[in-house]
PDB file of C-alpha atoms in Angstrom:
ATOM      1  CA  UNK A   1      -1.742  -0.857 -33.681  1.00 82.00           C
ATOM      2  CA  UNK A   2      -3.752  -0.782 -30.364  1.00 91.00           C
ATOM      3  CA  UNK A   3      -6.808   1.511 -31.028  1.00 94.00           C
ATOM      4  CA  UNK A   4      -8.059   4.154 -28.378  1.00 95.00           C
ATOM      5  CA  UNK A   5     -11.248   1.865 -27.107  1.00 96.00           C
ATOM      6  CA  UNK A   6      -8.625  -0.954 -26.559  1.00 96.00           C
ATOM      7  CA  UNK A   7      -6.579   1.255 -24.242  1.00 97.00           C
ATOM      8  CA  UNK A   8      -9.808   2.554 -22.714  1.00 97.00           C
ATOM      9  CA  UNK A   9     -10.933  -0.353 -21.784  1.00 97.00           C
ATOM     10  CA  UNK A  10      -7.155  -1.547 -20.526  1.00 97.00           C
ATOM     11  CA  UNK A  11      -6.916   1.380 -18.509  1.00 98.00           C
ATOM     12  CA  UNK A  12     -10.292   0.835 -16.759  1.00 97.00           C
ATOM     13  CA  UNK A  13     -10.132  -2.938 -16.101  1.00 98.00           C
ATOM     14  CA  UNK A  14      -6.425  -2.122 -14.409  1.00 98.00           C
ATOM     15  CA  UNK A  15      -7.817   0.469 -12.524  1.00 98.00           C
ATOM     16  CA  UNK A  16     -10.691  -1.626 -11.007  1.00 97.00           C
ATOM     17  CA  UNK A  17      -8.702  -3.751  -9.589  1.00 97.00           C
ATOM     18  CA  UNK A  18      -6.159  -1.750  -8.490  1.00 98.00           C
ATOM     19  CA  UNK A  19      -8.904  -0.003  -6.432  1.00 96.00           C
ATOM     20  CA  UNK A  20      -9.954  -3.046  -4.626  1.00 94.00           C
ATOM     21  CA  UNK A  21      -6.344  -4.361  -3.916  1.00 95.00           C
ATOM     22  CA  UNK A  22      -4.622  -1.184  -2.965  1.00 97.00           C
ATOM     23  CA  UNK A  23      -5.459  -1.361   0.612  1.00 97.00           C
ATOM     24  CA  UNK A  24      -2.452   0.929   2.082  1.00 97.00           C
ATOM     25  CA  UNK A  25      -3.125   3.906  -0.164  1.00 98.00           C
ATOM     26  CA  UNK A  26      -6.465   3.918   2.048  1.00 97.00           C
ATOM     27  CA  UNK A  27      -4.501   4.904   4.972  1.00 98.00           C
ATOM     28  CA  UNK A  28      -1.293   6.459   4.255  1.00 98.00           C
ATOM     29  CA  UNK A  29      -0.332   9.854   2.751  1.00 98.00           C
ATOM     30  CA  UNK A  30       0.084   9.713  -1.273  1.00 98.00           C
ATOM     31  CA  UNK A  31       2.926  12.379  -2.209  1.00 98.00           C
ATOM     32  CA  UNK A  32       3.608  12.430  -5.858  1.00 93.00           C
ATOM     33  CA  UNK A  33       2.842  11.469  -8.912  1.00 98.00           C
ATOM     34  CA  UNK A  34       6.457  13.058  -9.430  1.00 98.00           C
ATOM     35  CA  UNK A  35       7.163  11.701 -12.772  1.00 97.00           C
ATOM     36  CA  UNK A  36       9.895   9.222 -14.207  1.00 95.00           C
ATOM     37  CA  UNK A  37      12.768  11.604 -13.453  1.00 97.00           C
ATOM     38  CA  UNK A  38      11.799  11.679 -10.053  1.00 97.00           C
ATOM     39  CA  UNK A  39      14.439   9.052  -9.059  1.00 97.00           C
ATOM     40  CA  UNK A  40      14.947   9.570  -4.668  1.00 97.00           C
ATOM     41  CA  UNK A  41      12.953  11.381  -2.178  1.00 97.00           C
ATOM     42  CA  UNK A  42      15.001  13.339   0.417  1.00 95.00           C
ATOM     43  CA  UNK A  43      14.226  12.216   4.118  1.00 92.00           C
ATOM     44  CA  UNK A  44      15.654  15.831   5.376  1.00 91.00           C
ATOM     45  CA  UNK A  45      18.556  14.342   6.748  1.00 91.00           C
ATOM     46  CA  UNK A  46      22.322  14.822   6.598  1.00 92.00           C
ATOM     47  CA  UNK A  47      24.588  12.052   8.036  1.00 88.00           C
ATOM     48  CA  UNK A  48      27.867  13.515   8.820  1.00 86.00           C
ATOM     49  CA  UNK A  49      30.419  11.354   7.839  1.00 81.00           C
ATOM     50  CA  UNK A  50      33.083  10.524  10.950  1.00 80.00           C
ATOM     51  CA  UNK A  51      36.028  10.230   9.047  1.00 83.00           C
ATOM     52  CA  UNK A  52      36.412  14.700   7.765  1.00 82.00           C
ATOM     53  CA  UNK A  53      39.085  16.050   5.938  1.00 80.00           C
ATOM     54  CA  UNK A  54      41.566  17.763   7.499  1.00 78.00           C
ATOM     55  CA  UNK A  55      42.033  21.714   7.206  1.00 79.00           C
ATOM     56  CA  UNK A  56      38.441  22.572   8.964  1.00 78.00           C
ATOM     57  CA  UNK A  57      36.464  21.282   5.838  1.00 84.00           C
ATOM     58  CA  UNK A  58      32.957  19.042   7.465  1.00 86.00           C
ATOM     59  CA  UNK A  59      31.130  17.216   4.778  1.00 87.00           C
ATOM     60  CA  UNK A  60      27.913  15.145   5.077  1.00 89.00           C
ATOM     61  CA  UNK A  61      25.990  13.058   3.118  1.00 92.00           C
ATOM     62  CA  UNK A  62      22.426  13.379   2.385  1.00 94.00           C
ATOM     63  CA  UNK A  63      20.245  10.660   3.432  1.00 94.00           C
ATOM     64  CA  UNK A  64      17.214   9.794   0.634  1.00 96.00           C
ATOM     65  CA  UNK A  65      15.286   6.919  -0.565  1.00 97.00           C
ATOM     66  CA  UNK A  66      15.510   5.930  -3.809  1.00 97.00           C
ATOM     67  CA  UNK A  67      12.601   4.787  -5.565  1.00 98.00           C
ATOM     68  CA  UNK A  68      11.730   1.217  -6.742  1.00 98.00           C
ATOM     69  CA  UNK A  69      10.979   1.048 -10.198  1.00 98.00           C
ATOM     70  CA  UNK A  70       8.212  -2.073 -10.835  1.00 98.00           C
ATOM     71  CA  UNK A  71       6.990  -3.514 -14.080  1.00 98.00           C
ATOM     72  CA  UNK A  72       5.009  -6.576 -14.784  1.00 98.00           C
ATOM     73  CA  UNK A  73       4.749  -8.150 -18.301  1.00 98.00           C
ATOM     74  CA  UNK A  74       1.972  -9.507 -20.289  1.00 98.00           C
ATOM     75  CA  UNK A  75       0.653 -10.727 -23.620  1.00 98.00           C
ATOM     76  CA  UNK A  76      -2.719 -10.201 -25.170  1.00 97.00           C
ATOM     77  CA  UNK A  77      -4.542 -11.477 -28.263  1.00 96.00           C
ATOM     78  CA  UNK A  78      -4.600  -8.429 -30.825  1.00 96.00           C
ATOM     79  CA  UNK A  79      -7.199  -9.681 -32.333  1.00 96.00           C
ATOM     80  CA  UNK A  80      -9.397  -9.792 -29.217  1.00 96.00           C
ATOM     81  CA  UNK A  81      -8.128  -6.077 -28.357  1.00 96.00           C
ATOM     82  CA  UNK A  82      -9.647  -5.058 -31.758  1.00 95.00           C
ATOM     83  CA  UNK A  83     -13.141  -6.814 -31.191  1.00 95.00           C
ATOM     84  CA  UNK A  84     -13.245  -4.132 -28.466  1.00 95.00           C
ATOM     85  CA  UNK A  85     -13.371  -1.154 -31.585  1.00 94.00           C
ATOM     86  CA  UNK A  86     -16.475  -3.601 -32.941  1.00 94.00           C
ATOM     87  CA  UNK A  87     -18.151  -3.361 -29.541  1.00 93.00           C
ATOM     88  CA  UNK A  88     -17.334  -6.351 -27.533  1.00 93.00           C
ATOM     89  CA  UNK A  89     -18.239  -5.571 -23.953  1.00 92.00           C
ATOM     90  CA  UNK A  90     -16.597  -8.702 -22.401  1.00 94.00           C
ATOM     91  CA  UNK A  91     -13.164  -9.348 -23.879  1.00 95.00           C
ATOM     92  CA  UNK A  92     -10.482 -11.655 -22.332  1.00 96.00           C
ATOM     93  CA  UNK A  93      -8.040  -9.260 -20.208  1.00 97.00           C
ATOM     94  CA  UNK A  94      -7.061 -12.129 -18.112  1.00 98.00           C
ATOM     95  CA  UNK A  95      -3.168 -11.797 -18.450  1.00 98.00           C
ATOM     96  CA  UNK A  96      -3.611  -7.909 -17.728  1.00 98.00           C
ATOM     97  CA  UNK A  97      -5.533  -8.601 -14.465  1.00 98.00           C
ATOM     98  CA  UNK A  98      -3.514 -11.000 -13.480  1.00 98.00           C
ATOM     99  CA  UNK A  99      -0.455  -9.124 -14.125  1.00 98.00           C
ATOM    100  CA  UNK A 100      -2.337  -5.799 -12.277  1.00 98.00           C
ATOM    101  CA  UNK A 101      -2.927  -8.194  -9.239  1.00 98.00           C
ATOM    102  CA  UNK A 102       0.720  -9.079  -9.352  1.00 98.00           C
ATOM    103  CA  UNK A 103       1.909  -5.807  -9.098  1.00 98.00           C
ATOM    104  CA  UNK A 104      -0.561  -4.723  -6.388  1.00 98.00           C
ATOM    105  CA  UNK A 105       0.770  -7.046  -4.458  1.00 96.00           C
ATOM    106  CA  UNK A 106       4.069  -6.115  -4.483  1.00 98.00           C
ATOM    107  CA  UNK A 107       3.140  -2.685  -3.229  1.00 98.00           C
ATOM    108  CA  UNK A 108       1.323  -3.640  -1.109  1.00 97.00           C
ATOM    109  CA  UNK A 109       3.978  -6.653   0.389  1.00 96.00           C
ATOM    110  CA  UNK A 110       6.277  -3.276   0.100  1.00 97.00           C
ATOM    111  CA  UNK A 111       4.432  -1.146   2.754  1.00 97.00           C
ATOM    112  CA  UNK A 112       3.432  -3.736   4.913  1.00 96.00           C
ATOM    113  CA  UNK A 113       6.217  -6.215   4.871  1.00 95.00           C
ATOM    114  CA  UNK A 114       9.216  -3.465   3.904  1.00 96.00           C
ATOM    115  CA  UNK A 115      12.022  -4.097   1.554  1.00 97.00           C
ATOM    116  CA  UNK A 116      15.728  -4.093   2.768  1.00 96.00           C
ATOM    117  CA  UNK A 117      17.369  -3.518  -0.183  1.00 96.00           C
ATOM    118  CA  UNK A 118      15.314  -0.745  -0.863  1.00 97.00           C
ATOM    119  CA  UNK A 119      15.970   1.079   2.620  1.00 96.00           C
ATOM    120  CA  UNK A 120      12.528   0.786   3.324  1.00 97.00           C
ATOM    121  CA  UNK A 121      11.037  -0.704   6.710  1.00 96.00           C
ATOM    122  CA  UNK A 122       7.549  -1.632   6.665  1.00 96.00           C
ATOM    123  CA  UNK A 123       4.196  -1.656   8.619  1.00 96.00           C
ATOM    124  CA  UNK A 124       4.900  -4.740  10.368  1.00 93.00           C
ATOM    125  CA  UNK A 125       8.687  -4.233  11.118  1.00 93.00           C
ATOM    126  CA  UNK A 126       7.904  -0.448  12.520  1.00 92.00           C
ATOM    127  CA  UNK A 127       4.727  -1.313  14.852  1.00 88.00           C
ATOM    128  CA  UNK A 128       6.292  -4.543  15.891  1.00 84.00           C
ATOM    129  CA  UNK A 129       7.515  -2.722  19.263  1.00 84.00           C
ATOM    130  CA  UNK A 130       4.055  -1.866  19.825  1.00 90.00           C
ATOM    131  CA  UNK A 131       1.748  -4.410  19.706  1.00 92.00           C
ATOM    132  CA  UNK A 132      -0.913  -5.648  21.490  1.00 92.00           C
ATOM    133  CA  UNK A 133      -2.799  -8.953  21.616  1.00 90.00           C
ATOM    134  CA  UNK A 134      -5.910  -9.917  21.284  1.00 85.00           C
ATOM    135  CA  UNK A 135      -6.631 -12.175  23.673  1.00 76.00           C
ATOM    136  CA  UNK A 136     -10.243 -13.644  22.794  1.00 74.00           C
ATOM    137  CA  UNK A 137     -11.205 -13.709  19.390  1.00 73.00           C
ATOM    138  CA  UNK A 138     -14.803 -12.373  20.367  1.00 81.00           C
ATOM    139  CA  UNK A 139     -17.019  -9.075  19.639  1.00 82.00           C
ATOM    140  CA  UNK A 140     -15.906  -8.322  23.350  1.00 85.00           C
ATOM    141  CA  UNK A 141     -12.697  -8.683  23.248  1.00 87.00           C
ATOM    142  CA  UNK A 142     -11.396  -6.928  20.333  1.00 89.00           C
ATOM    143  CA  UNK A 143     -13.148  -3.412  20.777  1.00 90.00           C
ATOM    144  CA  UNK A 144     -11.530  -4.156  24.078  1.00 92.00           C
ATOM    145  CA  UNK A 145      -8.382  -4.313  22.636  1.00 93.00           C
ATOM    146  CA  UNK A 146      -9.031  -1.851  20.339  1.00 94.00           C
ATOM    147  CA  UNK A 147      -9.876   0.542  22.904  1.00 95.00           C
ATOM    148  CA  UNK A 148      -6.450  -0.265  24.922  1.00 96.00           C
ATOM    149  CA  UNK A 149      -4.793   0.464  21.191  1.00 96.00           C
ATOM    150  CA  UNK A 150      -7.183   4.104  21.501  1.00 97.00           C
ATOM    151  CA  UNK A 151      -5.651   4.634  24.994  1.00 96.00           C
ATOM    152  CA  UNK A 152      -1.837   4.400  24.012  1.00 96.00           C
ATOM    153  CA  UNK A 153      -2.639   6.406  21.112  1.00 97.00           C
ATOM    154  CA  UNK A 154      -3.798   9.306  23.404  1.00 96.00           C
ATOM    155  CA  UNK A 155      -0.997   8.720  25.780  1.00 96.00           C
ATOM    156  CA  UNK A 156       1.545   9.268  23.529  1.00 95.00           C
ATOM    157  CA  UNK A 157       0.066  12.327  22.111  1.00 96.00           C
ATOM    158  CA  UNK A 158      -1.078  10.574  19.008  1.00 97.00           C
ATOM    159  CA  UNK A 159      -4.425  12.040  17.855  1.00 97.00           C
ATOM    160  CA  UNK A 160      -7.160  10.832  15.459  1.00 92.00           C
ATOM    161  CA  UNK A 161      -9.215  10.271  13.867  1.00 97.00           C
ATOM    162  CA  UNK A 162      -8.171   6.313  13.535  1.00 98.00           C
ATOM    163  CA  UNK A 163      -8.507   3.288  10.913  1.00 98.00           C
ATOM    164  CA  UNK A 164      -8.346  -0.607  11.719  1.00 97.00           C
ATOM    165  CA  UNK A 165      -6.169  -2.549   9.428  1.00 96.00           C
ATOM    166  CA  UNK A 166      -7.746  -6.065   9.257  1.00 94.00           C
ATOM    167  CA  UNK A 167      -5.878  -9.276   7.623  1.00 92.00           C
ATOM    168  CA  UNK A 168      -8.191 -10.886   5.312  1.00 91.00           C
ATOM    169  CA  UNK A 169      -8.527 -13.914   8.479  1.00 88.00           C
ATOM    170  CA  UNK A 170      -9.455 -11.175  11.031  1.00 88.00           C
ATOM    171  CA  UNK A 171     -11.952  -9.289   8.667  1.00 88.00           C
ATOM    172  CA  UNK A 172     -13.913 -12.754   8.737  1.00 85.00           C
ATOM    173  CA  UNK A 173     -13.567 -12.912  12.351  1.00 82.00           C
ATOM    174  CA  UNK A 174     -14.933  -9.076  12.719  1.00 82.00           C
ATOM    175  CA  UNK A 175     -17.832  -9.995  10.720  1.00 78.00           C
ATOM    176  CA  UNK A 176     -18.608 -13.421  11.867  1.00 74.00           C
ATOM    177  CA  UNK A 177     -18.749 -12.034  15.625  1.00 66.00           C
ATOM    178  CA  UNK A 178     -22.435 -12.225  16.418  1.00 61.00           C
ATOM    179  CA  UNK A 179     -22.044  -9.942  19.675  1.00 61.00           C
ATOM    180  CA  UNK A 180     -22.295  -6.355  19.918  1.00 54.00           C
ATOM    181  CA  UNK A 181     -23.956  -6.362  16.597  1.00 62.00           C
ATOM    182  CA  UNK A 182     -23.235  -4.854  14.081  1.00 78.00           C
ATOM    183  CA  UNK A 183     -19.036  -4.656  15.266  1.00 81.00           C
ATOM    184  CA  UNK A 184     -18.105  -3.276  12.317  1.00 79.00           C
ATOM    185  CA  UNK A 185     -20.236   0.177  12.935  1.00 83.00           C
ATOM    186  CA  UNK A 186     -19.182  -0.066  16.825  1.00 86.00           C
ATOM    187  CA  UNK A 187     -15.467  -0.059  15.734  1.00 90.00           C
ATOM    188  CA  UNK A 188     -16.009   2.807  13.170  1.00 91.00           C
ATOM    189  CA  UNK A 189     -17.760   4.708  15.970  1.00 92.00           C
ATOM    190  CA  UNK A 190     -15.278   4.329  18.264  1.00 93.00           C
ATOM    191  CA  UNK A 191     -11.582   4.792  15.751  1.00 96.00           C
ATOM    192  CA  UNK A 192     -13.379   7.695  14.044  1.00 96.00           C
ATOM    193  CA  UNK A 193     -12.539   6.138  10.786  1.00 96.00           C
ATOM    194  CA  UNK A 194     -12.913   3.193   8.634  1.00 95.00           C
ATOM    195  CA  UNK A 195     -12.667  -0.689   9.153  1.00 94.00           C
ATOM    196  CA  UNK A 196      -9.712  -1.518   5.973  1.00 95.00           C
ATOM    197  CA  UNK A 197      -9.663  -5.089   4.333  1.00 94.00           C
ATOM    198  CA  UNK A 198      -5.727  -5.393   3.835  1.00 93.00           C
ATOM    199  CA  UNK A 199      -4.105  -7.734   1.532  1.00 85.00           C
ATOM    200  CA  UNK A 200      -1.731  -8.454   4.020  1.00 81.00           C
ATOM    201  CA  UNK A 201      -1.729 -11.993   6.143  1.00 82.00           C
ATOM    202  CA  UNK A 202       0.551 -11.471   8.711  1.00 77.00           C
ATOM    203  CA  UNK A 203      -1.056  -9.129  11.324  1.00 81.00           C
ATOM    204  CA  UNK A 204      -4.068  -6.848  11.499  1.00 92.00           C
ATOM    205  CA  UNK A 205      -2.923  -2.611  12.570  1.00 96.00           C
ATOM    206  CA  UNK A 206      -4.455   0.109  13.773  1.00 97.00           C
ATOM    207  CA  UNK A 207      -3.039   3.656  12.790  1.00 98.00           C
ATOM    208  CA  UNK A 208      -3.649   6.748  12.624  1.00 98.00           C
ATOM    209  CA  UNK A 209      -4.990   8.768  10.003  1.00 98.00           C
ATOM    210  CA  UNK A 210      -4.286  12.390  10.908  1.00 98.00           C
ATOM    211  CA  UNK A 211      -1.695  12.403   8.392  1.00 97.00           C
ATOM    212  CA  UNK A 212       2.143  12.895   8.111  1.00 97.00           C
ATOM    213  CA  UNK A 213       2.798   9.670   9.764  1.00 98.00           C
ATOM    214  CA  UNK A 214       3.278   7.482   6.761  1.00 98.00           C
ATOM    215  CA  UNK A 215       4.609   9.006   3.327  1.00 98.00           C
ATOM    216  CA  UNK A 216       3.973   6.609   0.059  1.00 99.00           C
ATOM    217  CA  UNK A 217       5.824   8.947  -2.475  1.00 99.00           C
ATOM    218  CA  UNK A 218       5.410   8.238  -6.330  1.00 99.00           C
ATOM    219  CA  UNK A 219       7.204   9.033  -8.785  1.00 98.00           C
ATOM    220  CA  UNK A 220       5.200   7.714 -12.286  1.00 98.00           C
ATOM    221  CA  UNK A 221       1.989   5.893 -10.749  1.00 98.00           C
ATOM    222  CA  UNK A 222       0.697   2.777 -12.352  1.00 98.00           C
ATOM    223  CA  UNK A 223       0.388   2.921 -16.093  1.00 98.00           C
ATOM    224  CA  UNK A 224       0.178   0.957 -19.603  1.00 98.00           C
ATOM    225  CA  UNK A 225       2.626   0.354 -21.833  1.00 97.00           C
ATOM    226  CA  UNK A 226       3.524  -1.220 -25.581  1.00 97.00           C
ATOM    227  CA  UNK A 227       6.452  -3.305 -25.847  1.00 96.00           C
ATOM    228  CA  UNK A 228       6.076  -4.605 -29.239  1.00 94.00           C
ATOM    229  CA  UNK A 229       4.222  -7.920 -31.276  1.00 89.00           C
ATOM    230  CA  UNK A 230       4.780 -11.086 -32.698  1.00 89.00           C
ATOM    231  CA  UNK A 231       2.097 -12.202 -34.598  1.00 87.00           C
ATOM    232  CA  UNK A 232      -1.032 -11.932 -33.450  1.00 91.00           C
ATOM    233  CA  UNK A 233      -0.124 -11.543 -29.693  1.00 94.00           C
ATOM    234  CA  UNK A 234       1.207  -8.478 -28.382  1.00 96.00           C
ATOM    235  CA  UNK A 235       3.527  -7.535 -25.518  1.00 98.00           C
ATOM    236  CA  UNK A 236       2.760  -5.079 -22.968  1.00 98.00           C
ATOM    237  CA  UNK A 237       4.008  -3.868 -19.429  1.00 98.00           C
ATOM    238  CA  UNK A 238       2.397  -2.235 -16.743  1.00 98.00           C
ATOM    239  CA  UNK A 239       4.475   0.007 -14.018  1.00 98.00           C
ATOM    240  CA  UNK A 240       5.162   1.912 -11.395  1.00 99.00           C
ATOM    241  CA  UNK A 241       7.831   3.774  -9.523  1.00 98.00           C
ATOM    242  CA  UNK A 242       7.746   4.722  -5.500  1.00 99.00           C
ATOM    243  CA  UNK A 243       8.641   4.411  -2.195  1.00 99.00           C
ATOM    244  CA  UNK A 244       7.459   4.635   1.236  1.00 99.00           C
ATOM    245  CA  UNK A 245       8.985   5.500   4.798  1.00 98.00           C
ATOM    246  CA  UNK A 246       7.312   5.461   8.169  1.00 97.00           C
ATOM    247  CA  UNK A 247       7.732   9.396   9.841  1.00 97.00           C
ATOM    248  CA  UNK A 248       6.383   8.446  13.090  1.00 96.00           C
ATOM    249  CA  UNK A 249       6.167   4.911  14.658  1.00 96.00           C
ATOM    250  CA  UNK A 250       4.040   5.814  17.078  1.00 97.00           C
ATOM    251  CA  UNK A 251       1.004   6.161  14.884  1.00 98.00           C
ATOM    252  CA  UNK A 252       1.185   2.168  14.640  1.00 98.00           C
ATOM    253  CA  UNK A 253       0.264  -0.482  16.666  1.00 97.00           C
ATOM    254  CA  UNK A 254       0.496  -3.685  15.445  1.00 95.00           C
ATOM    255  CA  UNK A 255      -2.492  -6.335  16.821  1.00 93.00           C
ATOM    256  CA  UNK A 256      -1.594  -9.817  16.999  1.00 88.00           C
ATOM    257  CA  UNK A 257      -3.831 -12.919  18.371  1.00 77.00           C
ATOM    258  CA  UNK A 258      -2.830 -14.890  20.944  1.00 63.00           C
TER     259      UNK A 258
END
């Protein structure tokens, strides 16, 4: 039996580094928790089918989403989990964080990257239309980029306040700059919003941050679970279930370097 300090202490270590790796949840609206039952989201849409009955009878179909459901599975010592009920304030969780940074990641690949088979098109897939380069990797020219990014945004009626999505290679670059220093508080000055360290490798973003652009709906959000034991190791799974969908492209531009 796994005693109420173990879980404690499982709970928090999952949650601290789910806080650090959950970069989209920074950005994008959070509907939900909805619970386990909660199995597709409705995207307000009928799609009338072309082939109708005859006799004046229309049908359509309604168009939803249907959550992923995502577990990842681990083993820990029992013994170890008990030494936390004697007061051990460093045990070895090392197959829970490792399965917490697995499926962080996958979120987070989900919203950026999309998933087909999931009817759900990502970050990178919806700004791809709208992207703009940055030319020179220096202070100078990415707030001037940045500032072109501003310019659609207000052109196509897209209002702020704004974040920057940085890949992990272009957060270096924004804090290695050594003009206009500090960049980081000129950028936040200028977007109205934070500077975001994304998980993501494939391309930095910058969005808006108004709000009902981008939708991550949940249905049960991340939590612990007891599979069973053999011996002294026991078996546990931690999970999720959502989705996400992308309302309105034009809140995303994707920035790319040439």
């Amino acid at each position: 039996m796994v005693s109420a300090e173990a879980w404690h202490e499982m709970d928090e270590q999952a949650k601290r580094i789910l806080e650090t790796r959950l970069s989209a949840r920074k950005f994008v609206d959070i509907t939900g928790p909805k619970g386990w039952n909660y199995a597709a989201h409705s995207c307000g849409r009928l799609e009338i089918q072309k082939e109708q009955p005859p006799k004046g009878v229309m049908y359509g179909i309604h168009e939803v989403l249907p959550l992923i459901e995502a577990r990842a599975v681990f083993d820990l010592d029992l013994w170890e989990l008990d030494n936390i009920t004697r007061g051990l304030k460093n045990p070895d969780l090392t197959p829970l964080e490792e399965a917490t940074k697995h499926i962080a990641d996958f979120e987070e690949k989900t919203i950026y990257t999309g998933l087909p088979s999931a009817k759900i098109e990502g970050l990178l897939q919806a700004g791809h239309g709208r992207s703009l380069a940055i030319k020179t990797p220096s202070a100078t020219g990415i707030l001037e980029t940045v500032s072109q990014g501003l310019y659609r945004f207000q052109e196509d009626g897209v209002s702020g306040p704004y974040a920057l999505v940085a890949s992990p290679v272009f957060w270096q670059k924004l804090h290695s700059a050594t003009e206009c220093y500090p960049l980081a508080k000129n950028l936040k000055d200028l977007l109205g919003g934070p500077v975001i360290l994304s998980s993501h490798d494939k391309g930095s973003f910058l969005v808006s941050i108004r709000g009902g652009d981008m939708e991550l709906i949940v249905g049960q959000d991340f939590s612990l679970g007891y599979i069973g034991n053999e011996g002294q190791k026991g078996t546990f799974f931690l999970t999720e279930s959502f989705t996400f969908r992308v309302i309105n492209p034009e809140a995303i531009i994707l920035l790319t370097t040439s």
